[in-house]
Amino acid sequence: MLWSVTTVLHRINMNVFMKPRAETMLVSTMPRQRKGRMKFNKLLNTICCMLLVCACEAQTMRVWMKDGSERQFAVREIESVTFSKEEVSMEQLKKEIEHFLDEWNDAMIAADTVRLGAMMDDGIILRHITGMTQTKREWLEEVASGSMKYHKIEKRDVVVTSNSDGSASVSFTSVITATIWGSYGTWTLSGTMRLVKRNGRWIRKE
């Protein structure tokens, strides 16, 4: 005896903190011999539906039998917490920017001017707490010479914003222990960076 079961699952559209729309499923059985098999058909359809419910956690389903009749089954309701595409993208952005800041701080502590240089736009102007500004080249030379030596950096209160032009802005507070031009101390500074993505990597533009 040969039996075949066809299942068609339509995509579930979900919103944050909302229950999914009713799921539609089609389960059909096609016996080669019909006589005396109606009860078996119904049993087979019911079993298949139960298995499908376990797999996709649908709310309701409609089942069409081979003879064209339709039956609707109600299953337990579920609460679904999902993220929209925008929320997923924002979460990913936050992770990438947090990673950038960690890499930036590690490179500063290591005085790795090659890595720092690769993370900045060539035209960037850096502003110190004193109000003094430096070009990318000037600051990297200070770091390389040891005039600016960073011992420990702790970041706090990171806020990431996605900009309409594709760039990202991040504001944060840094607690920096450093030796700057011979003076050792710990400073708590608030800062903002604007980053742009080039060749799959974030670069500090401002």
Short mmCIF file of C-alpha atoms in Angstrom, two decimals:
data_model
loop_
_atom_site.label_atom_id
_atom_site.label_comp_id
_atom_site.label_asym_id
_atom_site.label_seq_id
_atom_site.Cartn_x
_atom_site.Cartn_y
_atom_site.Cartn_z
CA MET A 1 0.00 0.00 0.00
CA LEU A 2 1.48 3.35 -1.06
CA TRP A 3 0.48 6.62 0.65
CA SER A 4 1.82 10.14 0.10
CA VAL A 5 1.44 13.18 2.33
CA THR A 6 1.85 16.75 0.99
CA THR A 7 2.32 19.62 3.40
CA VAL A 8 2.33 23.28 2.46
CA LEU A 9 3.35 25.83 5.06
CA HIS A 10 2.76 29.50 4.39
CA ARG A 11 5.21 31.96 5.89
CA ILE A 12 4.27 33.40 9.30
CA ASN A 13 4.46 37.21 9.55
CA MET A 14 5.20 38.28 13.11
CA ASN A 15 5.50 41.64 14.85
CA VAL A 16 7.16 42.47 18.15
CA PHE A 17 5.11 41.29 21.15
CA MET A 18 2.22 40.29 18.88
CA LYS A 19 0.72 36.88 18.34
CA PRO A 20 1.39 35.38 14.90
CA ARG A 21 -1.28 35.39 12.27
CA ALA A 22 -3.17 32.18 11.77
CA GLU A 23 -1.04 29.62 9.98
CA THR A 24 -2.51 27.79 7.04
CA MET A 25 -1.51 24.26 6.33
CA LEU A 26 -2.58 21.88 3.63
CA VAL A 27 -2.40 18.19 4.26
CA SER A 28 -3.70 15.83 1.63
CA THR A 29 -3.68 12.08 1.34
CA MET A 30 -3.93 10.24 -1.93
CA PRO A 31 -4.61 6.51 -1.53
CA ARG A 32 -4.52 4.31 -4.55
CA GLN A 33 -7.55 2.43 -3.30
CA ARG A 34 -10.32 4.40 -1.61
CA LYS A 35 -12.74 1.73 -0.48
CA GLY A 36 -12.80 1.24 3.25
CA ARG A 37 -9.99 3.77 3.83
CA MET A 38 -11.89 6.90 4.91
CA LYS A 39 -11.27 6.40 8.61
CA PHE A 40 -7.60 5.76 7.98
CA ASN A 41 -7.40 8.93 5.88
CA LYS A 42 -8.82 11.03 8.68
CA LEU A 43 -6.47 9.46 11.22
CA LEU A 44 -3.44 10.02 8.98
CA ASN A 45 -4.35 13.67 8.41
CA THR A 46 -4.84 14.24 12.12
CA ILE A 47 -1.44 12.73 12.95
CA CYS A 48 0.30 14.79 10.27
CA CYS A 49 -1.34 17.97 11.52
CA MET A 50 -0.26 17.29 15.09
CA LEU A 51 3.33 16.81 13.95
CA LEU A 52 3.24 20.02 11.94
CA VAL A 53 1.87 21.96 14.90
CA CYS A 54 4.79 20.81 17.02
CA ALA A 55 7.19 21.95 14.33
CA CYS A 56 5.88 25.44 13.65
CA GLU A 57 3.69 26.29 16.66
CA ALA A 58 0.84 27.56 14.53
CA GLN A 59 -2.34 28.94 16.07
CA THR A 60 -4.87 27.36 13.75
CA MET A 61 -4.85 25.27 10.63
CA ARG A 62 -7.19 24.31 7.84
CA VAL A 63 -7.05 20.80 6.42
CA TRP A 64 -8.44 19.82 3.04
CA MET A 65 -9.28 16.18 2.60
CA LYS A 66 -8.92 14.36 -0.70
CA ASP A 67 -12.68 14.51 -1.26
CA GLY A 68 -12.58 18.31 -1.11
CA SER A 69 -14.04 18.70 2.36
CA GLU A 70 -12.44 21.18 4.71
CA ARG A 71 -11.74 20.83 8.40
CA GLN A 72 -10.28 23.43 10.74
CA PHE A 73 -8.26 22.53 13.80
CA ALA A 74 -7.61 24.85 16.74
CA VAL A 75 -4.36 24.48 18.62
CA ARG A 76 -3.01 26.20 21.69
CA GLU A 77 -2.28 29.93 21.39
CA ILE A 78 1.27 31.08 21.89
CA GLU A 79 2.91 34.35 22.76
CA SER A 80 5.69 35.29 20.39
CA VAL A 81 8.44 37.82 21.01
CA THR A 82 10.39 38.54 17.85
CA PHE A 83 12.40 41.43 16.45
CA SER A 84 11.51 43.36 13.34
CA LYS A 85 14.16 43.74 10.65
CA GLU A 86 14.84 47.28 11.86
CA GLU A 87 15.38 46.11 15.43
CA VAL A 88 17.65 43.27 14.36
CA SER A 89 19.69 45.71 12.25
CA MET A 90 20.00 48.13 15.17
CA GLU A 91 21.11 45.39 17.53
CA GLN A 92 23.74 44.32 15.02
CA LEU A 93 24.89 47.93 14.61
CA LYS A 94 25.28 48.32 18.37
CA LYS A 95 27.39 45.17 18.55
CA GLU A 96 29.62 46.36 15.70
CA ILE A 97 30.14 49.81 17.23
CA GLU A 98 30.81 48.34 20.68
CA HIS A 99 33.41 46.10 19.06
CA PHE A 100 34.95 49.11 17.32
CA LEU A 101 35.26 50.99 20.63
CA ASP A 102 36.86 47.98 22.32
CA GLU A 103 39.34 47.61 19.47
CA TRP A 104 40.04 51.36 19.54
CA ASN A 105 40.73 51.34 23.28
CA ASP A 106 42.94 48.24 23.02
CA ALA A 107 44.98 49.88 20.24
CA MET A 108 45.40 53.06 22.33
CA ILE A 109 46.67 51.10 25.35
CA ALA A 110 49.00 49.07 23.13
CA ALA A 111 50.19 52.24 21.35
CA ASP A 112 49.46 50.40 18.11
CA THR A 113 49.63 53.32 15.70
CA VAL A 114 49.23 51.09 12.65
CA ARG A 115 45.91 49.78 13.88
CA LEU A 116 44.79 53.21 15.07
CA GLY A 117 45.70 54.74 11.74
CA ALA A 118 43.66 52.13 9.88
CA MET A 119 40.63 52.94 12.05
CA MET A 120 40.62 56.67 11.24
CA ASP A 121 39.84 58.76 8.21
CA ASP A 122 42.92 60.60 6.93
CA GLY A 123 41.23 63.98 7.23
CA ILE A 124 40.07 63.60 10.83
CA ILE A 125 40.77 66.37 13.36
CA LEU A 126 41.08 65.23 16.98
CA ARG A 127 40.16 67.55 19.83
CA HIS A 128 41.60 67.14 23.33
CA ILE A 129 39.97 68.08 26.62
CA THR A 130 42.12 71.21 26.72
CA GLY A 131 40.57 72.33 23.44
CA MET A 132 43.76 71.70 21.50
CA THR A 133 43.27 70.04 18.11
CA GLN A 134 45.56 67.66 16.26
CA THR A 135 45.60 66.02 12.88
CA LYS A 136 45.66 62.27 12.56
CA ARG A 137 49.39 62.29 11.85
CA GLU A 138 50.23 64.58 14.77
CA TRP A 139 48.32 62.48 17.28
CA LEU A 140 49.79 59.20 16.04
CA GLU A 141 53.29 60.66 16.37
CA GLU A 142 52.54 61.62 20.00
CA VAL A 143 51.32 58.08 20.72
CA ALA A 144 54.30 56.47 18.98
CA SER A 145 56.80 58.63 20.88
CA GLY A 146 55.27 57.85 24.26
CA SER A 147 54.30 61.47 24.92
CA MET A 148 50.74 60.20 25.24
CA LYS A 149 50.70 56.85 27.00
CA TYR A 150 47.34 55.26 27.82
CA HIS A 151 47.38 52.75 30.67
CA LYS A 152 43.72 51.91 31.18
CA ILE A 153 40.46 52.89 29.47
CA GLU A 154 36.98 52.06 30.69
CA LYS A 155 33.97 52.91 28.55
CA ARG A 156 30.53 53.67 29.97
CA ASP A 157 27.07 54.82 28.88
CA VAL A 158 27.45 53.94 25.21
CA VAL A 159 24.62 55.24 22.99
CA VAL A 160 24.60 54.34 19.28
CA THR A 161 22.59 56.19 16.65
CA SER A 162 22.07 55.20 13.03
CA ASN A 163 22.18 58.19 10.68
CA SER A 164 20.20 58.62 7.47
CA ASP A 165 23.38 58.87 5.39
CA GLY A 166 24.48 55.39 6.46
CA SER A 167 26.97 56.59 9.05
CA ALA A 168 26.70 55.88 12.77
CA SER A 169 27.17 58.20 15.74
CA VAL A 170 28.21 56.95 19.14
CA SER A 171 28.36 58.92 22.37
CA PHE A 172 30.05 57.51 25.45
CA THR A 173 31.94 58.26 28.64
CA SER A 174 35.54 57.11 29.03
CA VAL A 175 37.49 56.80 32.26
CA ILE A 176 41.09 57.10 31.07
CA THR A 177 44.23 56.54 33.10
CA ALA A 178 47.17 57.92 31.14
CA THR A 179 50.45 59.78 31.18
CA ILE A 180 50.10 62.86 28.99
CA TRP A 181 53.28 64.88 28.40
CA GLY A 182 54.72 63.58 31.67
CA SER A 183 51.59 64.08 33.81
CA TYR A 184 49.98 60.91 35.18
CA GLY A 185 46.31 60.94 36.08
CA THR A 186 42.82 59.59 35.58
CA TRP A 187 40.26 61.57 33.64
CA THR A 188 36.57 61.04 33.02
CA LEU A 189 35.71 62.30 29.56
CA SER A 190 32.55 62.38 27.48
CA GLY A 191 32.97 61.99 23.76
CA THR A 192 31.19 61.46 20.47
CA MET A 193 32.41 59.75 17.32
CA ARG A 194 30.92 59.58 13.85
CA LEU A 195 31.78 56.42 11.97
CA VAL A 196 31.42 55.46 8.33
CA LYS A 197 31.64 51.99 6.86
CA ARG A 198 34.23 51.31 4.16
CA ASN A 199 34.94 47.92 2.66
CA GLY A 200 32.98 46.28 5.45
CA ARG A 201 34.86 48.05 8.27
CA TRP A 202 33.89 50.99 10.44
CA ILE A 203 36.19 54.02 10.17
CA ARG A 204 36.23 57.00 12.53
CA LYS A 205 35.35 60.09 10.51
CA GLU A 206 34.97 62.57 13.37
#
